C-alpha cells in the first residue's frame, strides 16, 4: 500500500470514529462503537495497523508516527464519550424521579424568634400592667438635667464623672450643653413628672449605657425597668409589696427577696433588692421613696404627695428566670443559644 493511501485511510477512520462517539447516547452504543473502532481483534484500528505491513520499508516510520497519533486521538474520543455518559447518568431525570420519595418528612424550616431580652420586656410589661402601671418612653440620648440635675445629682457628684459615663463628644457644641447616653432609666421619671400631674403610676423599659467592664453579671449596655408611683400617702410598705409581688410573679413563688439599706441621691430612704440564686444573693435593682428635692424639681408639692421609684436590671431577671449564668451569652448572637428561648 502506498503511504499517501494509508494516511488517507487513517484520516477517514478518525473522522468516522469522532462522529460516531460524539453521537453516542447509551452505554450499549458506546460499547459497540468501542468494539468497532478500538476492538483488539476486529476493530478498524487493528485492521489499519495490519495494513502497515504492506508499506515500503522507507515509508514506515512516517506511517507509524501518524498511526500512533490517530490511535491516541481515538482513545481520547472514546474516554470523552464515556465521561459524558457517566455525568449525564448521575443527574438524569429518570434517576432523580426514582430517588425522590414523596412520603419522607420535609426539612424543618428554622423560624426566627424574639430575643430573650425582648421576650422578658414583654412579660415584665404584662405583669406590671396587671398591677396598674402603664408604659412611658424616654430618649436614650439625654441631657445632664434629666440624667443628673433633676435627680438630685449635683455638678460635683462623682456619678457625673466623664469616666463613669458615655458623653457624646459631638454634643459639646450644642446649646443644650453636654449630652450623654443615659446611664439609668430614672431619667424617664423626671420626664413623666414634668408633663403629668399626680397621681402617676408608670414603668419605663429600655437600654442604658455605662462604661462597666463586661463580666458574668455586667455589660456596658443593658436594660432597666424603671417604676414610679406617686400619690397621697404612699409608703415604703407599698414599695416592698409591689416589688415582692412583681418578683414572685416573674420568678415564681419560691424565690426569696431581701432588701438592704442603700443610698441613691434621688430617693430617701433607699434600698437595694436582691433575689436568691444558687445558695447566694444577686442584686436585681435599686429603689426608694422619691426624695422631696426631686418632687420639688418637677413642680410637685412634697407636703401633699409622696411616692416610690425603683430601677431593676432586666438582664439579671431574665438570667435568673432561665438559668443563664453569664450575661455575655445574651449578646454573643450565637443562634444555637438564642434558639433555646
Ligand atoms: C440604678 O441605676 C438606679 N437608677 C435604680 C433606682 C431607681 C434606685 C429608682 C432608686 C429609685 P443601680 O446602679 O444599682 O441603680 O442599677 C440597678 C440595677 O441595674 C442593678 O441592680 C443591676 O441589676 C443592673 N445593673 C447595673 N449595672 C449593670 C451592668 N453593667 N450590667 C447589667 N446590669 C446592670
Coordinates of C-alpha atoms and ligand atoms in Angstrom, one line a residue, residues 184 186 189 210 212 217-219 222 224 226 264 266-267 272 283-288 309-313 316 327, ligand 1:
X184 CA -30.2 54.8 84.1
X186 CA -34.6 57.1 86.2
X189 CA -39.2 59.5 86.0
X210 CA -22.2 52.5 81.4
X212 CA -18.5 48.9 83.0
X217 CA -23.2 39.9 85.6
X218 CA -22.2 43.2 84.0
X219 CA -22.3 44.5 80.4
X222 CA -28.0 46.7 79.5
X224 CA -33.6 48.5 83.1
X226 CA -37.9 51.8 86.0
X264 CA -29.4 56.9 95.9
X266 CA -32.9 60.7 94.3
X267 CA -34.6 58.5 96.9
X272 CA -31.2 47.6 97.2
X283 CA -28.8 42.3 93.3
X284 CA -31.5 43.0 90.8
X285 CA -32.4 46.6 91.5
X286 CA -32.3 49.8 93.5
X287 CA -35.4 51.5 94.9
X288 CA -36.6 54.0 97.5
X309 CA -39.4 54.5 92.5
X310 CA -37.4 51.5 91.5
X311 CA -34.9 50.6 88.8
X312 CA -34.4 46.9 88.0
X313 CA -31.8 45.1 85.8
X316 CA -30.4 39.8 85.7
X327 CA -24.8 37.9 80.8
Ligands
LIG1 C1 -29.8 52.5 89.4 O1 -29.5 52.5 88.2 C2 -30.9 53.3 89.9 N1 -31.3 54.3 88.9 C3 -32.0 52.5 90.4 C4 -33.1 53.2 91.2 C5 -34.2 53.7 90.5 C6 -32.9 53.5 92.5 C7 -35.2 54.4 91.2 C8 -33.9 54.2 93.2 C9 -35.0 54.6 92.6 P1 -28.1 50.6 90.0 O2 -26.9 51.4 89.5 O3 -27.9 49.8 91.3 O4 -29.3 51.6 90.3 O5 -28.6 49.7 88.9 C10 -29.8 49.0 89.0 C11 -29.7 47.6 88.5 O6 -29.2 47.5 87.2 C12 -28.7 46.7 89.3 O7 -29.2 46.2 90.4 C13 -28.4 45.6 88.3 O8 -29.4 44.7 88.3 C14 -28.5 46.4 87.0 N2 -27.1 46.7 86.5 C15 -26.3 47.7 86.9 N3 -25.2 47.8 86.2 C16 -25.3 46.8 85.3 C17 -24.4 46.3 84.3 N4 -23.3 46.9 84.0 N5 -24.8 45.2 83.5 C18 -26.0 44.6 83.8 N6 -26.9 45.0 84.7 C19 -26.5 46.1 85.5

